[in-house]
Amino acid sequence: MTYCVGMQLDAGLIFMSDTRTNAGIDNISTFRKMFTWEVPGERVITILSAGNLATTQSVVSQLEERSKVPHERRPSLLEAPTMFQVANLIGETLRDTIRGGALANGANAETQFGATFIVGGQIKGMPPRLFLIYPEGNFIEATKDTPFFQSGETKYGRPILVRAYEPGLSFAEATKLLMVSFDSTLKANLSVGLPFDLQIVPAGECRIGLETRIDADDPYYNEISKGWGNALKQAFRSLPDFELHLQ
Amino acid sequence: MTYCVGMQLDAGLIFMSDTRTNAGIDNISTFRKMFTWEVPGERVITILSAGNLATTQSVVSQLEERSKVPHERRPSLLEAPTMFQVANLIGETLRDTIRGGALANGANAETQFGATFIVGGQIKGMPPRLFLIYPEGNFIEATKDTPFFQSGETKYGRPILVRAYEPGLSFAEATKLLMVSFDSTLKANLSVGLPFDLQIVPAGECRIGLETRIDADDPYYNEISKGWGNALKQAFRSLPDFELHLQ
């Protein structure tokens, strides 16, 4: 499995992804799931991938190849005029890749080769935008009502996002929120694993503001992980107990 | 979907289940998923059901019918000498019901008719025991390492259980823990719904100590639900922010 979150804030975009892939529980590997195309000051586009690794790697390779040979028949991520067109382009590439694999392997293979992308970024002169792209190639965009997208093993880490997210969070606070959400997932599910990749894209700058990898001995992550366990217990204790009247 | 938890404590057993069933998102109903057979002081047996409603209702009806006609060929829940035999009996009835439905509807129907039971209780002179029964009819028993079972929509409510469970929790504290776990699930998933059923079985008494239904206007549940949101936010704020150095 996988766990990825892309989040829209007043301050810009923030992304986090784990790095565990598995084919069965006894075959796990570490693969980066965060990919970025950047022309600093002009555009920044980040993808978080979830799903069949062969599919996602193929899509990323195709996007990458095209971005290095501009003026091809198919436009590249670096030429698309808007983030909507970027999402369209990635969606089409994803769908064609899945269909190609399915055509070569029988009709039922479409699910097997499926993948989902969270795509966010900003092109100069336009606001930052965030999309969730489905295996079918279509996509939805984050709004004020639904300002973040999760992919992969989304459920464990969702309650804290739902409750603590605010658009006005600073990047420092949002990083903390993502750490807690990822830590809750990690504690409950073997298919999500360290290290995590973190990226921050400040609004209006069209460039990566911060990109870092959080590994198992990262002191801040460990402080959060341990601190969150204690803070949760304390939060739990702070609530009134049920008034019990046994029969 | 469904959310049920059965939990073993030093003090005894505690059970909670939601009541929402759905066949598609536009066809939801309220059904009780908690069933108890009790001979106060001699034995108490509680089932929490998850899965295909026709299957679970059929199993419960069969168990109920047999308990009213003792000395039948097949033993009843009220005659089984140990909780292990109780689990065996329920598992066999579940498996036979699923197989019967599948035989009548084609081989692939077995998954469709599937169901899972959490079963707990106590028979006089023996300790309380807690089981998770699979659609195949076999089952596992709770231990000190894994002292609670969840069924249905388990993921949202799991992180708080993993972090706040302790065997020494009082029933009042454990009720609070279950309320928080159920509330986290409810906030994130439409397929789990109020009212909830709560039951407490004090160790050594072989009877129901408390059974109550928690509905949407239950004052304690609302206090917990609101209080937990605030306590979580405060717990979150109490952790140090990430030290951010943008490039």
Short mmCIF file of C-alpha atoms in Angstrom, two decimals:
data_model
loop_
_atom_site.label_atom_id
_atom_site.label_comp_id
_atom_site.label_asym_id
_atom_site.label_seq_id
_atom_site.Cartn_x
_atom_site.Cartn_y
_atom_site.Cartn_z
CA MET A 1 0.00 0.00 0.00
CA THR A 2 0.97 3.62 0.31
CA TYR A 3 0.01 6.75 2.15
CA CYS A 4 0.14 10.16 0.47
CA VAL A 5 -1.41 13.50 1.38
CA GLY A 6 -1.54 16.71 -0.63
CA MET A 7 -2.91 19.72 1.21
CA GLN A 8 -3.92 23.21 0.19
CA LEU A 9 -3.28 25.98 2.71
CA ASP A 10 -3.58 29.74 2.56
CA ALA A 11 0.22 29.67 2.65
CA GLY A 12 0.54 27.32 -0.33
CA LEU A 13 0.77 23.56 -0.88
CA ILE A 14 2.27 20.85 1.28
CA PHE A 15 2.87 17.23 0.27
CA MET A 16 3.90 14.12 2.15
CA SER A 17 4.33 10.55 0.94
CA ASP A 18 5.66 7.34 2.39
CA THR A 19 8.09 5.11 0.47
CA ARG A 20 6.93 1.56 1.09
CA THR A 21 5.82 -0.64 -1.76
CA ASN A 22 4.86 -4.23 -1.40
CA ALA A 23 3.98 -7.20 -3.55
CA GLY A 24 2.72 -9.47 -0.83
CA ILE A 25 3.71 -8.96 2.78
CA ASP A 26 7.06 -10.71 2.34
CA ASN A 27 8.22 -8.56 -0.55
CA ILE A 28 8.57 -4.97 0.52
CA SER A 29 10.78 -2.29 -0.99
CA THR A 30 11.47 1.40 -0.70
CA PHE A 31 10.49 3.61 -3.63
CA ARG A 32 10.05 7.33 -3.80
CA LYS A 33 6.45 8.31 -4.61
CA MET A 34 6.98 12.06 -4.87
CA PHE A 35 8.07 13.55 -8.21
CA THR A 36 8.54 17.19 -9.12
CA TRP A 37 9.04 19.24 -12.26
CA GLU A 38 10.25 22.72 -11.50
CA VAL A 39 11.23 25.83 -13.44
CA PRO A 40 11.87 28.03 -10.42
CA GLY A 41 9.77 31.18 -10.50
CA GLU A 42 7.78 29.98 -13.52
CA ARG A 43 6.17 26.68 -12.50
CA VAL A 44 6.34 23.85 -10.03
CA ILE A 45 4.39 20.60 -10.42
CA THR A 46 4.43 17.78 -7.88
CA ILE A 47 2.97 14.30 -8.20
CA LEU A 48 2.32 11.82 -5.39
CA SER A 49 1.76 8.34 -6.78
CA ALA A 50 -0.24 5.45 -5.35
CA GLY A 51 -1.11 2.11 -6.88
CA ASN A 52 0.64 -0.32 -9.19
CA LEU A 53 4.33 0.60 -9.15
CA ALA A 54 4.99 -0.45 -12.75
CA THR A 55 2.17 1.83 -13.86
CA THR A 56 3.21 4.83 -11.78
CA GLN A 57 6.89 4.51 -12.75
CA SER A 58 5.92 4.24 -16.40
CA VAL A 59 3.73 7.34 -16.22
CA VAL A 60 6.44 9.34 -14.47
CA SER A 61 9.04 8.19 -17.01
CA GLN A 62 6.82 9.18 -19.92
CA LEU A 63 6.14 12.61 -18.39
CA GLU A 64 9.84 13.02 -17.71
CA GLU A 65 10.91 12.01 -21.22
CA ARG A 66 8.45 14.40 -22.78
CA SER A 67 9.59 17.27 -20.57
CA LYS A 68 13.13 16.80 -21.92
CA VAL A 69 12.12 16.79 -25.58
CA PRO A 70 10.01 19.91 -25.87
CA HIS A 71 7.90 20.68 -28.94
CA GLU A 72 6.90 17.03 -29.32
CA ARG A 73 3.50 16.17 -30.68
CA ARG A 74 2.21 15.66 -27.17
CA PRO A 75 2.73 18.65 -24.88
CA SER A 76 5.02 18.35 -21.88
CA LEU A 77 4.34 19.30 -18.29
CA LEU A 78 6.66 22.25 -18.78
CA GLU A 79 4.58 23.62 -21.67
CA ALA A 80 1.03 23.09 -20.44
CA PRO A 81 -0.46 26.57 -20.02
CA THR A 82 -2.49 25.92 -16.86
CA MET A 83 -2.56 23.49 -13.92
CA PHE A 84 -5.85 22.20 -15.32
CA GLN A 85 -4.04 21.23 -18.53
CA VAL A 86 -1.26 19.68 -16.44
CA ALA A 87 -3.82 17.51 -14.63
CA ASN A 88 -5.42 16.62 -17.95
CA LEU A 89 -2.09 15.58 -19.41
CA ILE A 90 -1.16 13.44 -16.42
CA GLY A 91 -4.65 11.91 -16.37
CA GLU A 92 -4.45 10.97 -20.06
CA THR A 93 -0.99 9.47 -19.65
CA LEU A 94 -2.15 7.50 -16.63
CA ARG A 95 -5.27 6.18 -18.36
CA ASP A 96 -3.39 5.23 -21.54
CA THR A 97 -0.74 3.40 -19.51
CA ILE A 98 -3.31 1.43 -17.54
CA ARG A 99 -5.26 0.62 -20.71
CA GLY A 100 -2.11 -0.45 -22.49
CA GLY A 101 -1.22 -2.86 -19.71
CA ALA A 102 -4.76 -4.17 -19.59
CA LEU A 103 -4.99 -4.66 -23.36
CA ALA A 104 -1.82 -6.72 -23.27
CA ASN A 105 -3.00 -8.82 -20.34
CA GLY A 106 -6.73 -9.34 -20.67
CA ALA A 107 -9.77 -7.31 -19.73
CA ASN A 108 -9.64 -7.95 -15.98
CA ALA A 109 -6.15 -6.53 -15.65
CA GLU A 110 -7.36 -2.92 -15.58
CA THR A 111 -7.90 -2.97 -11.82
CA GLN A 112 -4.61 -4.74 -11.26
CA PHE A 113 -2.67 -2.03 -13.11
CA GLY A 114 -4.62 0.81 -11.49
CA ALA A 115 -3.03 3.86 -9.93
CA THR A 116 -4.05 7.22 -8.50
CA PHE A 117 -2.14 10.50 -8.45
CA ILE A 118 -2.32 13.54 -6.25
CA VAL A 119 -1.08 16.45 -8.35
CA GLY A 120 -0.44 19.96 -7.14
CA GLY A 121 1.50 22.99 -8.20
CA GLN A 122 1.47 26.51 -9.44
CA ILE A 123 2.17 28.26 -12.71
CA LYS A 124 3.23 31.92 -12.67
CA GLY A 125 0.33 34.37 -12.62
CA MET A 126 -2.17 31.75 -11.53
CA PRO A 127 -3.11 30.41 -8.08
CA PRO A 128 -1.78 27.11 -6.69
CA ARG A 129 -4.06 24.18 -7.49
CA LEU A 130 -4.41 20.64 -6.20
CA PHE A 131 -5.98 17.64 -7.99
CA LEU A 132 -6.76 13.99 -7.39
CA ILE A 133 -6.43 11.99 -10.61
CA TYR A 134 -8.26 8.68 -10.98
CA PRO A 135 -7.16 5.60 -12.95
CA GLU A 136 -9.81 6.52 -15.53
CA GLY A 137 -7.85 9.69 -16.27
CA ASN A 138 -10.45 12.11 -14.96
CA PHE A 139 -9.87 14.13 -11.82
CA ILE A 140 -11.30 16.33 -9.11
CA GLU A 141 -9.89 19.55 -7.69
CA ALA A 142 -9.49 20.56 -4.07
CA THR A 143 -11.83 23.30 -2.87
CA LYS A 144 -12.39 25.18 0.38
CA ASP A 145 -14.76 22.37 1.42
CA THR A 146 -12.32 19.59 0.60
CA PRO A 147 -8.91 21.19 0.85
CA PHE A 148 -6.77 18.04 1.01
CA PHE A 149 -6.52 14.71 -0.75
CA GLN A 150 -5.26 11.42 0.61
CA SER A 151 -4.38 8.32 -1.37
CA GLY A 152 -3.54 4.73 -0.46
CA GLU A 153 -4.07 3.67 3.16
CA THR A 154 -6.15 6.74 4.01
CA LYS A 155 -8.37 5.75 6.90
CA TYR A 156 -6.14 5.57 9.97
CA GLY A 157 -4.74 9.05 9.43
CA ARG A 158 -7.98 10.73 8.42
CA PRO A 159 -9.65 11.54 11.77
CA ILE A 160 -6.85 13.87 12.86
CA LEU A 161 -6.78 15.60 9.46
CA VAL A 162 -10.53 16.11 9.57
CA ARG A 163 -10.34 17.57 13.05
CA ALA A 164 -7.16 19.61 13.07
CA TYR A 165 -6.94 20.96 9.51
CA GLU A 166 -7.47 24.67 9.10
CA PRO A 167 -6.65 26.64 5.97
CA GLY A 168 -4.74 29.14 8.08
CA LEU A 169 -2.22 26.58 9.37
CA SER A 170 1.38 27.64 8.92
CA PHE A 171 3.68 25.26 7.06
CA ALA A 172 5.31 24.41 10.40
CA GLU A 173 1.92 23.46 11.87
CA ALA A 174 0.83 21.62 8.75
CA THR A 175 4.04 19.59 8.79
CA LYS A 176 3.24 18.63 12.36
CA LEU A 177 -0.28 17.64 11.32
CA LEU A 178 1.01 15.45 8.49
CA MET A 179 3.57 13.84 10.82
CA VAL A 180 0.81 12.93 13.25
CA SER A 181 -1.43 11.60 10.48
CA PHE A 182 1.41 9.51 9.02
CA ASP A 183 2.48 8.30 12.44
CA SER A 184 -1.06 7.12 13.26
CA THR A 185 -1.09 5.19 9.99
CA LEU A 186 2.35 3.71 10.56
CA LYS A 187 1.39 2.51 14.03
CA ALA A 188 -1.58 0.57 12.67
CA ASN A 189 -0.54 -0.68 9.24
CA LEU A 190 2.52 -2.52 7.98
CA SER A 191 2.02 -1.47 4.37
CA VAL A 192 2.98 2.15 5.07
CA GLY A 193 6.61 2.74 5.97
CA LEU A 194 9.36 5.22 6.66
CA PRO A 195 11.15 7.19 5.28
CA PHE A 196 8.62 9.87 4.37
CA ASP A 197 9.14 12.60 1.78
CA LEU A 198 8.00 16.11 2.64
CA GLN A 199 7.67 19.02 0.25
CA ILE A 200 6.47 22.58 0.76
CA VAL A 201 5.47 24.92 -2.08
CA PRO A 202 4.86 28.48 -0.84
CA ALA A 203 2.05 30.26 -2.68
CA GLY A 204 3.13 32.76 -5.31
CA GLU A 205 6.72 31.58 -5.60
CA CYS A 206 6.31 28.80 -8.19
CA ARG A 207 9.19 26.83 -6.72
CA ILE A 208 9.97 24.24 -4.07
CA GLY A 209 10.29 25.99 -0.71
CA LEU A 210 11.47 22.91 1.14
CA GLU A 211 12.05 19.30 0.28
CA THR A 212 13.30 16.83 2.81
CA ARG A 213 13.25 13.18 3.71
CA ILE A 214 12.17 12.04 7.17
CA ASP A 215 13.73 8.76 8.19
CA ALA A 216 13.34 6.52 11.22
CA ASP A 217 15.88 8.41 13.32
CA ASP A 218 14.65 11.89 12.45
CA PRO A 219 14.58 13.63 15.85
CA TYR A 220 11.51 15.78 15.12
CA TYR A 221 9.50 12.81 13.85
CA ASN A 222 10.43 10.80 16.93
CA GLU A 223 9.50 13.68 19.20
CA ILE A 224 6.11 13.93 17.48
CA SER A 225 5.54 10.18 17.46
CA LYS A 226 6.27 9.80 21.15
CA GLY A 227 4.71 13.12 22.09
CA TRP A 228 1.52 12.34 20.20
CA GLY A 229 1.06 9.06 22.06
CA ASN A 230 1.34 10.92 25.35
CA ALA A 231 -0.72 13.90 24.20
CA LEU A 232 -3.48 11.56 23.01
CA LYS A 233 -3.53 9.76 26.34
CA GLN A 234 -3.69 13.08 28.14
CA ALA A 235 -6.44 14.34 25.83
CA PHE A 236 -8.29 11.12 26.51
CA ARG A 237 -7.86 11.50 30.27
CA SER A 238 -9.03 15.11 30.11
CA LEU A 239 -12.50 14.01 28.97
CA PRO A 240 -15.04 13.08 31.62
CA ASP A 241 -15.51 9.35 32.26
CA PHE A 242 -18.84 7.73 31.57
CA GLU A 243 -21.08 7.78 34.63
CA LEU A 244 -21.56 4.13 35.15
CA HIS A 245 -24.42 2.63 37.09
CA LEU A 246 -24.08 -1.12 36.89
CA GLN A 247 -27.30 -3.04 37.30
CA MET B 1 -20.72 -1.28 6.64
CA THR B 2 -20.60 -1.60 10.40
CA TYR B 3 -18.37 -0.87 13.33
CA CYS B 4 -18.17 -3.23 16.30
CA VAL B 5 -15.63 -3.57 19.10
CA GLY B 6 -15.36 -6.24 21.78
CA MET B 7 -12.77 -5.61 24.45
CA GLN B 8 -11.30 -7.66 27.26
CA LEU B 9 -10.42 -5.78 30.45
CA ASP B 10 -9.25 -6.90 33.86
CA ALA B 11 -12.71 -5.81 34.99
CA GLY B 12 -14.55 -7.95 32.40
CA LEU B 13 -15.85 -7.51 28.88
CA ILE B 14 -17.22 -4.47 27.11
CA PHE B 15 -18.98 -4.39 23.76
CA MET B 16 -20.10 -1.62 21.44
CA SER B 17 -21.76 -1.79 18.04
CA ASP B 18 -23.32 0.68 15.64
CA THR B 19 -26.68 0.04 14.02
CA ARG B 20 -26.32 1.16 10.41
CA THR B 21 -26.76 -1.27 7.58
CA ASN B 22 -26.65 -0.32 3.96
CA ALA B 23 -27.25 -1.87 0.59
CA GLY B 24 -25.80 0.87 -1.53
CA ILE B 25 -25.45 4.39 -0.20
CA ASP B 26 -29.09 5.25 -0.88
CA ASN B 27 -30.53 2.33 1.04
CA ILE B 28 -29.63 2.61 4.70
CA SER B 29 -31.46 1.12 7.66
CA THR B 30 -31.09 0.70 11.39
CA PHE B 31 -30.56 -2.82 12.70
CA ARG B 32 -29.30 -3.98 16.04
CA LYS B 33 -26.02 -5.91 15.73
CA MET B 34 -25.66 -6.92 19.38
CA PHE B 35 -27.35 -10.10 20.60
CA THR B 36 -27.15 -11.69 24.02
CA TRP B 37 -28.10 -14.98 25.60
CA GLU B 38 -28.12 -14.80 29.36
CA VAL B 39 -28.85 -17.09 32.27
CA PRO B 40 -27.93 -14.61 35.01
CA GLY B 41 -25.27 -15.99 37.31
CA GLU B 42 -24.70 -19.06 35.11
CA ARG B 43 -23.71 -17.72 31.68
CA VAL B 44 -23.80 -14.70 29.45
CA ILE B 45 -22.94 -14.81 25.74
CA THR B 46 -22.86 -11.74 23.51
CA ILE B 47 -22.48 -11.59 19.73
CA LEU B 48 -21.61 -8.54 17.64
CA SER B 49 -22.40 -9.16 13.98
CA ALA B 50 -20.83 -7.66 10.87
CA GLY B 51 -21.35 -8.52 7.24
CA ASN B 52 -24.27 -9.65 5.13
CA LEU B 53 -27.42 -8.87 7.13
CA ALA B 54 -29.42 -11.83 5.79
CA THR B 55 -26.61 -14.14 6.90
CA THR B 56 -26.18 -12.62 10.36
CA GLN B 57 -29.92 -12.51 11.04
CA SER B 58 -30.26 -16.12 9.92
CA VAL B 59 -27.43 -17.25 12.19
CA VAL B 60 -28.86 -15.39 15.17
CA SER B 61 -32.34 -16.81 14.49
CA GLN B 62 -30.98 -20.35 14.31
CA LEU B 63 -29.04 -19.91 17.55
CA GLU B 64 -32.12 -18.41 19.17
CA GLU B 65 -34.45 -21.19 18.02
CA ARG B 66 -32.10 -23.86 19.27
CA SER B 67 -31.75 -22.17 22.65
CA LYS B 68 -35.53 -22.41 23.06
CA VAL B 69 -35.78 -26.10 22.19
CA PRO B 70 -33.16 -27.65 24.45
CA HIS B 71 -32.01 -31.27 24.06
CA GLU B 72 -32.10 -31.02 20.29
CA ARG B 73 -29.63 -32.98 18.23
CA ARG B 74 -27.48 -29.89 17.88
CA PRO B 75 -26.48 -28.31 21.18
CA SER B 76 -27.69 -24.83 22.06
CA LEU B 77 -25.69 -21.87 23.29
CA LEU B 78 -27.25 -22.43 26.70
CA GLU B 79 -25.92 -25.99 26.90
CA ALA B 80 -22.41 -25.64 25.50
CA PRO B 81 -20.06 -26.46 28.39
CA THR B 82 -17.35 -23.88 27.63
CA MET B 83 -16.96 -20.57 25.78
CA PHE B 84 -14.71 -22.43 23.36
CA GLN B 85 -17.62 -24.74 22.51
CA VAL B 86 -19.88 -21.68 22.21
CA ALA B 87 -17.50 -20.14 19.67
CA ASN B 88 -17.31 -23.46 17.84
CA LEU B 89 -21.08 -23.70 17.66
CA ILE B 90 -21.52 -20.16 16.40
CA GLY B 91 -18.69 -20.65 13.89
CA GLU B 92 -20.27 -23.84 12.50
CA THR B 93 -23.67 -22.20 12.22
CA LEU B 94 -22.13 -19.20 10.47
CA ARG B 95 -20.14 -21.32 8.02
CA ASP B 96 -23.10 -23.57 7.21
CA THR B 97 -25.35 -20.55 6.62
CA ILE B 98 -22.85 -18.91 4.28
CA ARG B 99 -22.26 -22.20 2.44
CA GLY B 100 -25.98 -22.80 2.12
CA GLY B 101 -26.51 -19.39 0.57
CA ALA B 102 -23.54 -19.87 -1.73
CA LEU B 103 -24.63 -23.35 -2.85
CA ALA B 104 -28.02 -21.98 -3.80
CA ASN B 105 -26.54 -19.02 -5.68
CA GLY B 106 -23.35 -20.16 -7.36
CA ALA B 107 -19.78 -20.55 -6.25
CA ASN B 108 -18.87 -16.86 -6.24
CA ALA B 109 -21.61 -15.98 -3.78
CA GLU B 110 -19.60 -17.07 -0.75
CA THR B 111 -17.93 -13.68 -0.39
CA GLN B 112 -21.20 -11.89 -0.95
CA PHE B 113 -22.89 -13.76 1.90
CA GLY B 114 -19.91 -13.43 4.23
CA ALA B 115 -20.11 -12.28 7.83
CA THR B 116 -17.90 -12.01 10.89
CA PHE B 117 -18.84 -12.26 14.55
CA ILE B 118 -17.22 -10.96 17.69
CA VAL B 119 -18.30 -13.30 20.49
CA GLY B 120 -17.63 -12.83 24.17
CA GLY B 121 -18.98 -14.02 27.44
CA GLN B 122 -18.49 -16.03 30.55
CA ILE B 123 -19.73 -19.35 31.91
CA LYS B 124 -19.78 -19.90 35.67
CA GLY B 125 -16.52 -21.17 37.12
CA MET B 126 -14.52 -20.18 34.03
CA PRO B 127 -12.91 -16.90 33.00
CA PRO B 128 -14.49 -14.46 30.54
CA ARG B 129 -13.38 -15.11 26.96
CA LEU B 130 -13.53 -13.15 23.72
CA PHE B 131 -13.40 -14.51 20.16
CA LEU B 132 -13.40 -13.28 16.58
CA ILE B 133 -15.21 -15.74 14.30
CA TYR B 134 -14.47 -15.77 10.59
CA PRO B 135 -16.86 -16.60 7.72
CA GLU B 136 -15.03 -19.93 7.38
CA GLY B 137 -16.28 -20.87 10.85
CA ASN B 138 -12.87 -20.88 12.52
CA PHE B 139 -11.91 -18.27 15.08
CA ILE B 140 -9.20 -16.62 17.13
CA GLU B 141 -9.25 -15.72 20.80
CA ALA B 142 -8.22 -12.45 22.41
CA THR B 143 -5.01 -12.57 24.45
CA LYS B 144 -3.01 -10.14 26.53
CA ASP B 145 -1.18 -9.10 23.34
CA THR B 146 -4.38 -8.58 21.35
CA PRO B 147 -7.02 -7.84 23.94
CA PHE B 148 -9.72 -6.38 21.67
CA PHE B 149 -11.33 -7.17 18.34
CA GLN B 150 -12.86 -4.79 15.85
CA SER B 151 -15.06 -5.68 12.91
CA GLY B 152 -16.43 -3.76 9.94
CA GLU B 153 -15.07 -0.27 9.33
CA THR B 154 -12.14 -0.73 11.71
CA LYS B 155 -9.44 1.63 10.53
CA TYR B 156 -10.57 5.13 11.53
CA GLY B 157 -11.15 4.16 15.13
CA ARG B 158 -8.08 1.98 15.54
CA PRO B 159 -5.29 4.51 16.30
CA ILE B 160 -6.92 5.69 19.54
CA LEU B 161 -7.62 2.11 20.65
CA VAL B 162 -4.02 1.11 19.99
CA ARG B 163 -2.75 4.08 21.94
CA ALA B 164 -5.14 4.42 24.86
CA TYR B 165 -6.13 0.83 25.65
CA GLU B 166 -4.87 -0.58 28.89
CA PRO B 167 -6.10 -3.78 30.53
CA GLY B 168 -6.59 -1.90 33.80
CA LEU B 169 -9.11 0.59 32.36
CA SER B 170 -12.28 0.84 34.40
CA PHE B 171 -15.57 0.27 32.58
CA ALA B 172 -16.20 4.01 32.81
CA GLU B 173 -12.88 4.74 31.09
CA ALA B 174 -13.32 1.97 28.54
CA THR B 175 -16.76 3.32 27.65
CA LYS B 176 -15.14 6.69 27.03
CA LEU B 177 -12.49 5.03 24.86
CA LEU B 178 -15.11 3.25 22.78
CA MET B 179 -17.12 6.46 22.41
CA VAL B 180 -14.04 8.24 21.08
CA SER B 181 -13.21 5.39 18.71
CA PHE B 182 -16.79 5.27 17.42
CA ASP B 183 -16.99 9.03 17.13
CA SER B 184 -13.77 9.15 15.06
CA THR B 185 -15.27 6.55 12.73
CA LEU B 186 -18.60 8.32 12.49
CA LYS B 187 -16.93 11.61 11.61
CA ALA B 188 -15.13 10.03 8.65
CA ASN B 189 -17.47 7.38 7.27
CA LEU B 190 -21.14 7.42 6.29
CA SER B 191 -21.55 3.66 6.57
CA VAL B 192 -21.31 3.73 10.36
CA GLY B 193 -24.20 5.36 12.19
CA LEU B 194 -25.89 6.14 15.47
CA PRO B 195 -27.46 4.84 17.65
CA PHE B 196 -24.77 2.70 19.26
CA ASP B 197 -25.39 -0.25 21.57
CA LEU B 198 -23.21 -0.58 24.65
CA GLN B 199 -22.95 -3.59 26.91
CA ILE B 200 -20.80 -4.27 29.96
CA VAL B 201 -20.20 -7.74 31.40
CA PRO B 202 -18.38 -7.59 34.77
CA ALA B 203 -15.94 -10.47 35.28
CA GLY B 204 -17.15 -13.24 37.56
CA GLU B 205 -20.83 -12.30 37.52
CA CYS B 206 -21.96 -14.19 34.37
CA ARG B 207 -24.60 -11.56 33.63
CA ILE B 208 -25.13 -8.27 31.86
CA GLY B 209 -23.93 -5.46 34.12
CA LEU B 210 -25.17 -2.69 31.88
CA GLU B 211 -26.85 -2.49 28.53
CA THR B 212 -27.82 0.80 26.99
CA ARG B 213 -28.39 2.50 23.68
CA ILE B 214 -26.60 5.72 22.81
CA ASP B 215 -28.51 7.88 20.37
CA ALA B 216 -27.74 11.13 18.62
CA ASP B 217 -28.94 13.31 21.49
CA ASP B 218 -27.22 11.35 24.26
CA PRO B 219 -25.65 14.08 26.40
CA TYR B 220 -22.53 12.09 27.34
CA TYR B 221 -21.84 11.09 23.75
CA ASN B 222 -22.20 14.69 22.63
CA GLU B 223 -19.91 15.89 25.39
CA ILE B 224 -17.29 13.33 24.32
CA SER B 225 -17.71 14.07 20.63
CA LYS B 226 -17.31 17.80 21.07
CA GLY B 227 -14.78 17.48 23.85
CA TRP B 228 -12.66 15.07 21.84
CA GLY B 229 -12.47 17.46 18.92
CA ASN B 230 -11.22 20.18 21.25
CA ALA B 231 -8.95 17.86 23.22
CA LEU B 232 -7.39 16.60 19.99
CA LYS B 233 -6.77 20.14 18.80
CA GLN B 234 -5.21 21.00 22.12
CA ALA B 235 -3.09 17.83 22.09
CA PHE B 236 -2.01 18.77 18.60
CA ARG B 237 -1.15 22.32 19.66
CA SER B 238 0.81 21.01 22.65
CA LEU B 239 3.33 19.33 20.34
CA PRO B 240 6.24 21.40 19.08
CA ASP B 241 5.89 22.80 15.55
CA PHE B 242 8.29 21.69 12.85
CA GLU B 243 11.33 23.99 12.64
CA LEU B 244 10.96 25.25 9.17
CA HIS B 245 13.79 26.71 7.15
CA LEU B 246 12.44 27.51 3.72
CA GLN B 247 15.01 27.55 0.95
#
